C-alpha positions as a Python dict, from the first residue, in 0.01 Angstrom:
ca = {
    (1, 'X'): (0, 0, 0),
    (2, 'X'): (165, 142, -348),
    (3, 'X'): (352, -78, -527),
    (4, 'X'): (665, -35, -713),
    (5, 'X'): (650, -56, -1087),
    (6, 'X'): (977, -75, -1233),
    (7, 'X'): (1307, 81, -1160),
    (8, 'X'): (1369, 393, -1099),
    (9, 'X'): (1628, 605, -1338),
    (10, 'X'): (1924, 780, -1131),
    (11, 'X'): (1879, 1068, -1288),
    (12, 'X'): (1545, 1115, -1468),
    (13, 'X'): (1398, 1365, -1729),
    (14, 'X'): (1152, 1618, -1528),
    (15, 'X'): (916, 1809, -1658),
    (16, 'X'): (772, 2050, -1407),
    (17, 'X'): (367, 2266, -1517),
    (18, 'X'): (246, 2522, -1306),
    (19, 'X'): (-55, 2719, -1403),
    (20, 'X'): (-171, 3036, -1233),
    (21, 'X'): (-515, 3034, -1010),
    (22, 'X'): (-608, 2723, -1086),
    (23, 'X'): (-882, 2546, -818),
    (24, 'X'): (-764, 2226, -674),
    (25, 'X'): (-1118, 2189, -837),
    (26, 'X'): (-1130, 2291, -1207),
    (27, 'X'): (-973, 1936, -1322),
    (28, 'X'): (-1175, 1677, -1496),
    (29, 'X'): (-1065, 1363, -1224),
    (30, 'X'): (-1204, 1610, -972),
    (31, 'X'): (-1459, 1742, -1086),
    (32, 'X'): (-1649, 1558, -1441),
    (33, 'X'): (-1812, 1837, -1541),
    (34, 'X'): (-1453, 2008, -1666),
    (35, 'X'): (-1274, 1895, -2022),
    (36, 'X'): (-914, 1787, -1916),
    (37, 'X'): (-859, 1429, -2103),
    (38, 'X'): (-457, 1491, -2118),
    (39, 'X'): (-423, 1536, -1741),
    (40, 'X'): (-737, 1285, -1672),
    (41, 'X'): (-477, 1053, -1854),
    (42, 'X'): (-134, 1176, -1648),
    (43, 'X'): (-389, 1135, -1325),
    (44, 'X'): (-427, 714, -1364),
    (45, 'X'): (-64, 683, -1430),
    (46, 'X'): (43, 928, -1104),
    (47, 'X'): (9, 976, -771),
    (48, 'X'): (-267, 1248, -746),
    (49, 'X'): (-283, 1439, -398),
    (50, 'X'): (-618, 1571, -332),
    (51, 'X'): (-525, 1813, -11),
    (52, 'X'): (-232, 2026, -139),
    (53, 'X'): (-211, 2304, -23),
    (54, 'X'): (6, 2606, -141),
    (55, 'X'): (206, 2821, 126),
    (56, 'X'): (43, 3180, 46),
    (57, 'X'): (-316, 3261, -183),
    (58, 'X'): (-104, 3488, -428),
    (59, 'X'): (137, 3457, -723),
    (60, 'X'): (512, 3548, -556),
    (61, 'X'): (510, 3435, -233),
    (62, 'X'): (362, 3127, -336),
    (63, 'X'): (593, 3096, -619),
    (64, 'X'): (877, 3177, -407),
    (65, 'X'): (795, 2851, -174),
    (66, 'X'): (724, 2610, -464),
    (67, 'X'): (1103, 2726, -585),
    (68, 'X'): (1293, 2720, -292),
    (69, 'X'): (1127, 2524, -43),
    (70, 'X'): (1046, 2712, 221),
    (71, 'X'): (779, 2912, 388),
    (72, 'X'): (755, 3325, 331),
    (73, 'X'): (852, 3387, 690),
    (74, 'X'): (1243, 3225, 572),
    (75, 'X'): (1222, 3358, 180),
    (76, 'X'): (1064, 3691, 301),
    (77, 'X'): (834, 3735, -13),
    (78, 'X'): (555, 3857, 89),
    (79, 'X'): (349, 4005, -133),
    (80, 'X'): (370, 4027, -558),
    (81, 'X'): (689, 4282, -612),
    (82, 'X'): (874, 4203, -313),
    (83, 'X'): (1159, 3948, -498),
    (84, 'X'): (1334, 3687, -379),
    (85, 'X'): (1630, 3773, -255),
    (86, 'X'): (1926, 3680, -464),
    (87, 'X'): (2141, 3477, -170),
    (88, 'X'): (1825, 3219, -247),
    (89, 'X'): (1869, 2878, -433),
    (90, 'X'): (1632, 2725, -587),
    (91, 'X'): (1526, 2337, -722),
    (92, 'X'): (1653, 2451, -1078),
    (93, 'X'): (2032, 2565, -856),
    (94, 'X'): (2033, 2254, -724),
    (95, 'X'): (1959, 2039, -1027),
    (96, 'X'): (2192, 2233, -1240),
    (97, 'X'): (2501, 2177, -1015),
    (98, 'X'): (2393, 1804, -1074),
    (99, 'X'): (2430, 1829, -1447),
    (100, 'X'): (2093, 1845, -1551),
    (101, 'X'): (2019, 2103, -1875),
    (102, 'X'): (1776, 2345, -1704),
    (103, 'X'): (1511, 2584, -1911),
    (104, 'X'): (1163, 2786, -1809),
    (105, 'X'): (921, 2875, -2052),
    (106, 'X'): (672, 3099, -1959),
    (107, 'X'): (528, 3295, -1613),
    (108, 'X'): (844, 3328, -1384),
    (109, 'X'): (712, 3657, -1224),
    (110, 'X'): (998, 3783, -1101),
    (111, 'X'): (1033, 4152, -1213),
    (112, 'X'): (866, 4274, -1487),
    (113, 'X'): (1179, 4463, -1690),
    (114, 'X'): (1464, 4333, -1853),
    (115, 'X'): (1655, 4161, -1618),
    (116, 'X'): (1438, 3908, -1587),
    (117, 'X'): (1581, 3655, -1796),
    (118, 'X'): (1908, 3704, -1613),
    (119, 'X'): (1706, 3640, -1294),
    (120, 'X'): (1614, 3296, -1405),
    (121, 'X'): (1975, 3239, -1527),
    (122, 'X'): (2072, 3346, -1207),
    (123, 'X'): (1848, 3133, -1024),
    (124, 'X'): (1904, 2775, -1151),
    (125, 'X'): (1786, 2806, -1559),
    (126, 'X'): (2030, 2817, -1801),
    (127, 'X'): (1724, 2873, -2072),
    (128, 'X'): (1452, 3094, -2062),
    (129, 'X'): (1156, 3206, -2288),
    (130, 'X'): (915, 3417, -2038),
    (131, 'X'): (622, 3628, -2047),
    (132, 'X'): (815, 3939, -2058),
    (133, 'X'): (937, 3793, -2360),
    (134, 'X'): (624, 3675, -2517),
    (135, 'X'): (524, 4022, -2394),
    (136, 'X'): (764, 4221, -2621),
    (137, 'X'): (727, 3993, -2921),
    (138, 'X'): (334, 4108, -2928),
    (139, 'X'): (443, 4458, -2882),
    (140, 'X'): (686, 4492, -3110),
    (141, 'X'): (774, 4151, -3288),
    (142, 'X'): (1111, 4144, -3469),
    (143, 'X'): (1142, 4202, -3858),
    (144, 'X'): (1246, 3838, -3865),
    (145, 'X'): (913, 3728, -3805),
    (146, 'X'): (787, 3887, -4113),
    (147, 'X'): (1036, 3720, -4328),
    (148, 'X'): (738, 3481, -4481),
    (149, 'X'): (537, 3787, -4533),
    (150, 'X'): (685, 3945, -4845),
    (151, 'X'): (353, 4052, -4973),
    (152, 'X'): (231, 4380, -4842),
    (153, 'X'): (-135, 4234, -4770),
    (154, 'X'): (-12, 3935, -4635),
    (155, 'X'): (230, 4130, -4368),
    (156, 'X'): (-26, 4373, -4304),
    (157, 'X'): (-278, 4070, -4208),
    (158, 'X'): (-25, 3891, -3941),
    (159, 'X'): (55, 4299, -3799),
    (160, 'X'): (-339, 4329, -3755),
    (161, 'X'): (-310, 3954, -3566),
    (162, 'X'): (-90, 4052, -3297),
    (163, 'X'): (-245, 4372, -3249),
    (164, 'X'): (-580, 4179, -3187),
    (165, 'X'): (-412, 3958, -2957),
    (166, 'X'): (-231, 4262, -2765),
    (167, 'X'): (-546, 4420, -2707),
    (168, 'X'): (-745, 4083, -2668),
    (169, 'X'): (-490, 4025, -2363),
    (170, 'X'): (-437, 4339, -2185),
    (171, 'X'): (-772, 4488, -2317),
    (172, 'X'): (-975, 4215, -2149),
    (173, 'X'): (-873, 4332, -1794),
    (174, 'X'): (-1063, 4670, -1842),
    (175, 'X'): (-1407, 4505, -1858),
    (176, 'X'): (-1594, 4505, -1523),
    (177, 'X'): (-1548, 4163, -1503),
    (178, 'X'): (-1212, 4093, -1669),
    (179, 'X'): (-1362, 3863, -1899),
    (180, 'X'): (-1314, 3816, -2294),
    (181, 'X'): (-1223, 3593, -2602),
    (182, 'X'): (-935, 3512, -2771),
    (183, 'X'): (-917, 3504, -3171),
    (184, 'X'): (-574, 3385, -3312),
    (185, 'X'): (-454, 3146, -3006),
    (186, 'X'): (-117, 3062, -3207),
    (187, 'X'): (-29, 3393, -3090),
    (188, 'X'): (-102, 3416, -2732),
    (189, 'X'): (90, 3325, -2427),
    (190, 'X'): (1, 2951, -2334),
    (191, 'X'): (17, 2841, -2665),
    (192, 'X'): (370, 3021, -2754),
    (193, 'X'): (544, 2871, -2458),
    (194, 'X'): (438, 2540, -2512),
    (195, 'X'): (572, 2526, -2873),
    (196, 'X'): (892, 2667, -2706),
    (197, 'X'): (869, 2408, -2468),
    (198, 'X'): (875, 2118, -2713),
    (199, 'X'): (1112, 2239, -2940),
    (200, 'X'): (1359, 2247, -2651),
    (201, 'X'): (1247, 1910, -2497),
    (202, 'X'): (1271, 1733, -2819),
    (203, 'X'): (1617, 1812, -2892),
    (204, 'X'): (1766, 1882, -2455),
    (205, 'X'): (2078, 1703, -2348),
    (206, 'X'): (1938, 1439, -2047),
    (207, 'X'): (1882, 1478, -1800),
    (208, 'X'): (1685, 1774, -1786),
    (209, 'X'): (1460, 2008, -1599),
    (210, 'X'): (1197, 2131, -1784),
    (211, 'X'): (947, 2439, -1594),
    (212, 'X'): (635, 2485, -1816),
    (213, 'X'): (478, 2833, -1630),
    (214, 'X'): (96, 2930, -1804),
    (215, 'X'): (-73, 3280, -1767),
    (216, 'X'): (-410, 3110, -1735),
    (217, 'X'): (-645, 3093, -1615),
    (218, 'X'): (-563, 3370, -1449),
    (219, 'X'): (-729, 3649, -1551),
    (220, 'X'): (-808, 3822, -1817),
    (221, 'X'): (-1081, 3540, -1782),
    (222, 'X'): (-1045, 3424, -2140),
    (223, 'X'): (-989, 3155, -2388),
    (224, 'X'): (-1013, 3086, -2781),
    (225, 'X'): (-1410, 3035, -2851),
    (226, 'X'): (-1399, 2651, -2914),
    (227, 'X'): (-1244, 2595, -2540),
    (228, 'X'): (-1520, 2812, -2414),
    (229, 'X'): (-1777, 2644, -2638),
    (230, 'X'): (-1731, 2269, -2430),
    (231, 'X'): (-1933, 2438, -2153),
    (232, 'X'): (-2278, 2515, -2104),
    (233, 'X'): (-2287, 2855, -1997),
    (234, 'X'): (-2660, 2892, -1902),
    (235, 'X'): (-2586, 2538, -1666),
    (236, 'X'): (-2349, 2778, -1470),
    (237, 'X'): (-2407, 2792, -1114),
    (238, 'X'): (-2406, 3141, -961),
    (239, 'X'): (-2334, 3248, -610),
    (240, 'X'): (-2602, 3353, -379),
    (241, 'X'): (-2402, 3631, -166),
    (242, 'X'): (-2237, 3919, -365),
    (243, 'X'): (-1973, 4145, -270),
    (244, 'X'): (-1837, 4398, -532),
    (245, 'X'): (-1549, 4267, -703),
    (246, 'X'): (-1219, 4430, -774),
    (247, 'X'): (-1326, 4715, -980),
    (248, 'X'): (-1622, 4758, -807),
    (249, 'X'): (-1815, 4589, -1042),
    (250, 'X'): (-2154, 4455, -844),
    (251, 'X'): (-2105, 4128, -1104),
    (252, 'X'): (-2501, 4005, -1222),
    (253, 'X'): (-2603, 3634, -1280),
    (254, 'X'): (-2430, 3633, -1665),
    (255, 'X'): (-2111, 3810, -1514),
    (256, 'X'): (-2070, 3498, -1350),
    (257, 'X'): (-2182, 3271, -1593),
    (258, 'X'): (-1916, 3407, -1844),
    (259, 'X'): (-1624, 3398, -1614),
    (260, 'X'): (-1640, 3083, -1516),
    (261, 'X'): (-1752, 2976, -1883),
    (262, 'X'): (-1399, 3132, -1983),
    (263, 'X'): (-1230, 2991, -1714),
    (264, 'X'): (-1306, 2666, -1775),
    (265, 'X'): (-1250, 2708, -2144),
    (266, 'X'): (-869, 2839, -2068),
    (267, 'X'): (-848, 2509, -1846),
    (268, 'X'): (-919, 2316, -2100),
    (269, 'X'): (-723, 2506, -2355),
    (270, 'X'): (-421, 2463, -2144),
    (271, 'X'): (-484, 2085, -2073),
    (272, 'X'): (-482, 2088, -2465),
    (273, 'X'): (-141, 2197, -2460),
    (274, 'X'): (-42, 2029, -2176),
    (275, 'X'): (-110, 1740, -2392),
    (276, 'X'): (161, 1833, -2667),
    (277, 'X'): (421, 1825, -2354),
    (278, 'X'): (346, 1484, -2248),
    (279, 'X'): (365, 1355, -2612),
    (280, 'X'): (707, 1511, -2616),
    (281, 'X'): (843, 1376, -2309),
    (282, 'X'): (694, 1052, -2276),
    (283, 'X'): (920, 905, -1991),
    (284, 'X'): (940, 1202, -1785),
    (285, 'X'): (894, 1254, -1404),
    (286, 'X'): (556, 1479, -1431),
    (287, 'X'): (480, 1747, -1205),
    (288, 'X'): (142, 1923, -1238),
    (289, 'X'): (10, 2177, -1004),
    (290, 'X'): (-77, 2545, -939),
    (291, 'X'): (77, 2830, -756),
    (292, 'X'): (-264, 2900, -618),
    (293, 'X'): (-617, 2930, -619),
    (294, 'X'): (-944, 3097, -760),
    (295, 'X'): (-1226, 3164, -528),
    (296, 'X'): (-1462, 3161, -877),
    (297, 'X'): (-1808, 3297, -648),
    (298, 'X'): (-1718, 3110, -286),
    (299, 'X'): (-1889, 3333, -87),
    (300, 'X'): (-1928, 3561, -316),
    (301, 'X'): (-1570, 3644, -366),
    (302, 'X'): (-1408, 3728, -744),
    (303, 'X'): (-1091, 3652, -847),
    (304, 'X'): (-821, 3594, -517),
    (305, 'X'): (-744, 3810, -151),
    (306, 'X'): (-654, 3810, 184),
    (307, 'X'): (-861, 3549, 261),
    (308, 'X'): (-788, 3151, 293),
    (309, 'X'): (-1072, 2940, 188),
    (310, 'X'): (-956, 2645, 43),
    (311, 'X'): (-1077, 2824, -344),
    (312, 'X'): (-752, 3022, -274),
    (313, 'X'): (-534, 2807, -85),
    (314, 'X'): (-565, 2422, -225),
    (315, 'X'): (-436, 2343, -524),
    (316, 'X'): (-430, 2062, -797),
    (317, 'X'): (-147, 1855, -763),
    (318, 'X'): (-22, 1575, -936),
    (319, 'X'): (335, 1328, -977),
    (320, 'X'): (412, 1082, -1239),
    (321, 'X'): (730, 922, -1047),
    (322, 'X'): (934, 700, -1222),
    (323, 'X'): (872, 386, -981),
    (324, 'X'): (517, 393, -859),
    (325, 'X'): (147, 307, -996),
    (326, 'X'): (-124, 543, -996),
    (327, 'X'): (-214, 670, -658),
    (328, 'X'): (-446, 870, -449),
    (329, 'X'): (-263, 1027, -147),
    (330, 'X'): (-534, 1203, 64),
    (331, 'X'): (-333, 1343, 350),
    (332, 'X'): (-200, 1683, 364),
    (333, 'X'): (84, 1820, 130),
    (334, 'X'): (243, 2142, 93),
    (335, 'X'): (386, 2312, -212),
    (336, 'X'): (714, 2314, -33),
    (337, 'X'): (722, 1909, -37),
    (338, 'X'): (806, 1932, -390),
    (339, 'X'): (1128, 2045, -364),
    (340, 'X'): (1289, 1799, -148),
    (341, 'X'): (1090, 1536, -350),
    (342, 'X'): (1257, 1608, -679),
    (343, 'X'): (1576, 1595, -484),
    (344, 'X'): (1490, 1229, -397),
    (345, 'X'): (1326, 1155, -721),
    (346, 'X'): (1717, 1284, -894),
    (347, 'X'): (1899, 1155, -613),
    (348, 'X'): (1968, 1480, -483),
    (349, 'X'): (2088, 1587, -106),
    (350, 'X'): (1853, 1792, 2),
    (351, 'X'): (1991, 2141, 100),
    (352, 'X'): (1968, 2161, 456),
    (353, 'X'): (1766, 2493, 433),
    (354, 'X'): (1457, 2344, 273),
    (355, 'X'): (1157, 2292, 520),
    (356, 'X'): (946, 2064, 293),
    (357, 'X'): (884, 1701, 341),
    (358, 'X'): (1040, 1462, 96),
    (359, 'X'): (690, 1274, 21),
    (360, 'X'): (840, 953, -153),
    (361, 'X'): (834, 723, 179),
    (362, 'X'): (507, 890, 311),
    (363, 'X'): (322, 775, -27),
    (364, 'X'): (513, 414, -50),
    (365, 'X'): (371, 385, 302),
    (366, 'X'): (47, 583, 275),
    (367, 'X'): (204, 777, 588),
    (368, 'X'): (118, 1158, 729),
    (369, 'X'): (366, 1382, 580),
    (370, 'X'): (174, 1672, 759),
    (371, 'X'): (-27, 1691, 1045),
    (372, 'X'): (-96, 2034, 958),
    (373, 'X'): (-30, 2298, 655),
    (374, 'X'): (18, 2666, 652),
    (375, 'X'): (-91, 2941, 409),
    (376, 'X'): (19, 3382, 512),
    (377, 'X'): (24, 3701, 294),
    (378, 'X'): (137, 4026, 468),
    (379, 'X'): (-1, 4320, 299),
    (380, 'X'): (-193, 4606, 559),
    (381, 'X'): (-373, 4317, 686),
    (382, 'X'): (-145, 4002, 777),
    (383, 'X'): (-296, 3673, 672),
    (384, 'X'): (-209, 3347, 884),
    (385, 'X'): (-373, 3032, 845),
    (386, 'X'): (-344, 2641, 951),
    (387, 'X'): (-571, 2354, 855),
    (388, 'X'): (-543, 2052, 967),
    (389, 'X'): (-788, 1719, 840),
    (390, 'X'): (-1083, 1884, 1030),
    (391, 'X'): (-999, 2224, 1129),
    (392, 'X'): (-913, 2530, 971),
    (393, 'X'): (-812, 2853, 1163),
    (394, 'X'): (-672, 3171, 1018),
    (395, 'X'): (-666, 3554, 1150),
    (396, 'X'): (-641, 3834, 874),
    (397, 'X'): (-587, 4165, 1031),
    (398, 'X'): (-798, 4149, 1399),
    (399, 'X'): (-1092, 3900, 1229),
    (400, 'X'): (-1071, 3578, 1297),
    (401, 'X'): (-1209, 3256, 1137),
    (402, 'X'): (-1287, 2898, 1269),
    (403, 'X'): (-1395, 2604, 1011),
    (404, 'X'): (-1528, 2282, 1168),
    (405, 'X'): (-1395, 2124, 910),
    (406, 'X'): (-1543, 1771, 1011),
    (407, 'X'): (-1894, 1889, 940),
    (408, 'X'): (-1883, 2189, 732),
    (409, 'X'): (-1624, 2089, 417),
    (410, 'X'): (-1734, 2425, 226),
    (411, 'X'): (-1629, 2626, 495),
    (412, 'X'): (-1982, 2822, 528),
    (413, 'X'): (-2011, 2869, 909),
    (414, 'X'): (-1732, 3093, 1100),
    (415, 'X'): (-1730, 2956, 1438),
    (416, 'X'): (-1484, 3154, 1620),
    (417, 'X'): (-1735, 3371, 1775),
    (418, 'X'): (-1923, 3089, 1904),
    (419, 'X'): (-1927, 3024, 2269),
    (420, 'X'): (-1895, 2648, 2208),
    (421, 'X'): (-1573, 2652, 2009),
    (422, 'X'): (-1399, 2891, 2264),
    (423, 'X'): (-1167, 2593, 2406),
    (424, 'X'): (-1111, 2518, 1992),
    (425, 'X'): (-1014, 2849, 1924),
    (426, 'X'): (-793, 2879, 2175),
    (427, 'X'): (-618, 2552, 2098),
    (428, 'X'): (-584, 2658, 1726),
    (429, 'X'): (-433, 2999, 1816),
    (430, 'X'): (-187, 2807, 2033),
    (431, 'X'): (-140, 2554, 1732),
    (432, 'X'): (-72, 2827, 1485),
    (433, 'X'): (177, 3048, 1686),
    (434, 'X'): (389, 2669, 1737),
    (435, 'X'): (368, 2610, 1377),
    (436, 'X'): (450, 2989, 1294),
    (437, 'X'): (805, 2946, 1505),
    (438, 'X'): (912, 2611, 1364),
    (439, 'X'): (827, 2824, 943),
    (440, 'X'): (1133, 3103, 1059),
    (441, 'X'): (1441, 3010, 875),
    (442, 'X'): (1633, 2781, 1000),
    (443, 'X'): (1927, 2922, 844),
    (444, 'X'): (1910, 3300, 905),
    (445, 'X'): (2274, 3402, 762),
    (446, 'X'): (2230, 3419, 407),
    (447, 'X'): (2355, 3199, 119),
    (448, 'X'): (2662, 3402, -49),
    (449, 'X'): (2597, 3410, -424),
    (450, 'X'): (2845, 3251, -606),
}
């Protein structure tokens, strides 16, 4: 049973990380091999839930859910470009009507133009710094940042920088395997947003709500040499099937060793920074956790896709609440629980719209939350999936797949051609089209704006 550790604060300081394809995995207190000491430390003082699971295997839709709450088939984002509709509220909506200071540094990926930083007004954040941002400052920086460059070979130096890093970034993703380096990390995108990040934390009016949004590791598969350089690359395991990978690219044994050398390495880079927020807000309500992620070689996949192994579906997720002791909760969670749990966390009503679970109670008393979780994509093949403890069923376009979960954990065997799951099958068919009618919205007419 989890025990309460000292009051909670009516309205507490939260500081809210997402990365971007990050395995539920590629953590250190998962997984000892990887170099995260900041969030090894946030694990022992948190409750760390070791089957989250987000509610679609890419970027928007996924995104969409962690923000508002609720499943694609309610928010309608369905694939990356399709936005979220503007009669939508999100956590940051709903915290900023009760007076907390709200700001987002970082991936938002909401349209890539202009109007993206009113988007994030719009939707809940009365600050923004975001990649399109960090994007045009390494395109075209502003005379302003030269001002400490009055010599002519000093300025042209820090030009040549953040044309290095422009290329470095975008450049990356036209190798076969999208992998690289990065020179100059006080430049790139991780490490900008978190020195945006604590500037504003350090000097916010409280409460506040605080979104921290990295690239990585999302490709380009990268990171500055001396993340990289904590891993072994020739101890890099390599996968045994292999299927041509987005650009074709039939990847050999090094392909493989490198990505995942630089993937780890931006991990670790971004646990490094990571570490700067948590020194900054000390006291904070913590949330750490990924919008999806990586399959990394499972089964010989690269990268992400219409598939929903748990590589692209279960995420890291962790909570530093304000009133509880570090804490392993191993039942199911979904990345739409975190919405309604913030609300309880701020004392918050919970907008009736939201279909996520408030997980407070469920963790005091080590209760289900879910019996079952959902992941779906629509693109020209529709992805639906369920998984409960021991069984995992999802249908992309006419193929279907079957996981005996109970004795097959790496999801190796597709059983749902096999005569002796028929009954199974059928009963997880059944169990997904139930679950698929209680995800429509339950509040079909449209918020009015304003």
């Amino acid at each position: 049973m989890l025990q309460h550790s000292k009051k909670a604060n009516n309205r507490p300081n939260i500081l809210f990380i997402i990365t971007d394809q990050q395995r539920h995995d590629a953590v250190g207190y998962i997984n000892p091999m990887i170099k995260t000491p900041n969030l090894d430390s946030l694990a022992r003082q948190s409750v760390v839930f070791t089957n989250a699971f987000v509610q679609s295997p890419q970027c928007q839709p996924s995104r969409a859910s962690i923000w508002t709450g609720r499943y694609p088939t309610a928010h309608k984002v369905w694939w990356n470009e399709t936005y979220l509709s503007m009669s939508e509220r999100t956590i940051a909506n709903v915290l900023r009507d009760a007076d907390y200071d709200t700001a987002y540094f970082g991936k938002f990926h909401v349209e890539n133009d202009d109007s993206a930083a009113a988007l994030a007004k719009h939707f809940g954040f009365n600050l923004s710094y975001l990649m399109e941002d960090w994007s045009a400052f390494i395109r075209q920086p502003s005379p302003s940042s030269f001002n400490y460059y009055p010599d002519t070979t000093a300025l042209q130096t820090i030009k040549h920088k953040y044309a290095t890093v422009r290329e470095e970034f975008y450049g990356s993703m036209g190798n076969p395997s999208w992998t690289g380096s990065f020179t100059h990390k006080e430049l790139h995108h991780d490490e900008v947003i978190t020195d945006n990040a604590v500037s504003y934390i350090l000097k916010a009016k409280e409460p506040f709500f605080a979104v921290v949004s990295y690239h990585g590791p999302h490709p380009p598969y990268a990171a500055p040499s001396e993340y990289s350089a904590l891993y072994d690359k020739t101890k890099m395991t390599v996968p045994t099937v292999r299927i041509p990978n987005m650009t074709g690219h039939l990847m050999s044994d090094d392909d493989w060793r490198e990505t995942k050398t630089q993937y780890y390495g931006a991990v670790s880079w971004i646990d490094d920074n990571i570490g700067k927020l948590l020194r900054a807000a000390p006291n904070a309500v913590v949330v750490f956790m990924s919008d999806h992620g990586d399959m990394l070689g499972d089964h010989g996949h690269f990268s992400k896709g219409i598939y929903a192994y748990d590589g692209n579906t279960r995420i890291p997720l962790i909570i530093r609440f304000p009133d509880f002791n570090g804490y392993t909760y191993t039942k199911l969670t979904q990345a739409i629980d975190i919405f309604p749990t913030l609300c309880s966390i701020a004392n918050v009503r919970i907008p009736s719209n939201v279909q996520g679970v408030d997980l407070k109670d469920h963790i005091l008393q080590d209760s289900v939350a879910n019996h079952e979780v959902v992941s779906m994509l629509c693109h020209l093949d529709r992805l639906r999936m369920i998984r409960t403890e021991n069984l995992k069923y999802w249908i992309s376009g006419i193929d279907e797949y079957l996981f005996d979960l109970h004795s097959d954990q790496d999801e190796n065997h597709n059983v749902a051609k096999d005569p002796k799951y028929e009954s199974l099958l059928h009963h997880a068919r059944f169990s997904l089209l139930k679950k698929l009618i209680k995800c429509e919205d339950p509040h079909p007419i449209p918020h009015k704006p304003g």
